Short mmCIF file of C-alpha atoms in Angstrom, two decimals:
data_model
loop_
_atom_site.label_atom_id
_atom_site.label_comp_id
_atom_site.label_asym_id
_atom_site.label_seq_id
_atom_site.Cartn_x
_atom_site.Cartn_y
_atom_site.Cartn_z
CA MET P 8 0.00 0.00 0.00
CA PHE P 9 2.85 2.37 0.80
CA ILE P 10 4.27 2.08 -2.71
CA PHE P 11 0.96 3.24 -4.23
CA ILE P 12 0.77 6.20 -1.85
CA PHE P 13 4.42 7.06 -2.48
CA LEU P 14 3.84 7.03 -6.26
CA LEU P 15 0.71 9.16 -5.87
CA GLY P 16 2.58 11.70 -3.74
CA SER P 17 5.44 11.75 -6.23
CA ALA P 18 3.03 12.41 -9.10
CA VAL P 19 1.43 15.29 -7.20
CA ILE P 20 4.87 16.76 -6.48
CA ALA P 21 5.83 16.40 -10.15
CA LEU P 22 2.66 18.25 -11.17
CA GLY P 23 3.55 21.06 -8.76
CA ILE P 24 7.07 21.34 -10.14
CA PHE P 25 5.68 21.39 -13.67
CA ALA P 26 3.29 24.18 -12.70
CA ILE P 27 6.14 26.28 -11.30
CA ARG P 28 8.42 25.76 -14.29
CA HIS P 29 5.80 26.05 -17.07
CA PRO P 30 2.88 28.20 -15.84
CA ASP P 31 1.97 29.05 -19.44
CA SER P 32 1.33 25.42 -20.40
CA TRP P 33 -1.95 24.43 -22.04
CA TRP P 34 -2.70 22.27 -18.96
CA PHE P 35 -3.38 25.41 -16.93
CA LYS P 36 -5.41 27.36 -19.48
CA ARG P 37 -9.15 27.70 -19.32
CA ILE P 38 -11.13 25.79 -21.91
CA GLY P 39 -11.84 27.99 -24.91
CA ASP P 40 -9.48 30.77 -23.74
CA ASP P 41 -6.94 31.40 -26.50
CA ARG P 42 -5.46 34.57 -25.01
CA GLU P 43 -1.97 34.78 -23.58
CA PRO P 44 -2.00 34.35 -19.80
CA SER P 45 -1.43 37.50 -17.75
CA GLU P 46 1.35 37.91 -15.21
CA GLY P 47 -1.18 37.70 -12.40
CA TRP P 48 -2.52 34.39 -13.70
CA MET P 49 0.99 32.93 -14.06
CA GLY P 50 1.84 34.07 -10.54
CA TYR P 51 -1.29 32.34 -9.30
CA ILE P 52 -0.33 29.11 -11.10
CA LYS P 53 3.17 29.24 -9.55
CA PHE P 54 1.66 29.72 -6.09
CA ALA P 55 -0.75 26.83 -6.69
CA GLY P 56 2.27 24.72 -7.73
CA LYS P 57 3.94 25.40 -4.38
CA ILE P 58 0.77 24.41 -2.54
CA THR P 59 0.57 21.26 -4.68
CA ILE P 60 4.14 20.29 -3.77
CA GLY P 61 3.24 20.68 -0.09
CA LEU P 62 0.19 18.49 -0.58
CA GLY P 63 2.31 15.80 -2.24
CA VAL P 64 4.77 15.84 0.65
CA MET P 65 1.88 15.51 3.11
CA ILE P 66 0.52 12.53 1.16
CA ILE P 67 3.88 10.80 1.44
CA ILE P 68 4.33 11.64 5.11
CA PHE P 69 0.84 10.47 6.06
CA GLY P 70 1.40 7.35 3.97
CA THR P 71 4.33 6.30 6.12
CA GLN P 72 1.86 5.04 8.73
CA TYR P 73 1.48 1.92 6.56
CA LEU P 74 5.15 1.12 7.15
CA THR P 75 4.63 0.58 10.87
CA GLY P 76 1.44 -1.51 10.68
#
């Protein structure tokens, strides 16, 4: 079970790193919005990437309880 949770946490962390490095990616655009993203929107995506990395770390840390049981 821990391996699944570790892989899930790693994927969430990778998504957060991708959001920080490439905030102008098509993954983070609204559907049907073909405009260039503004600086405020890209700053928001970078902040959301940092929160996502923290969430991934929490998933891994809380998943370590399966190692003891």
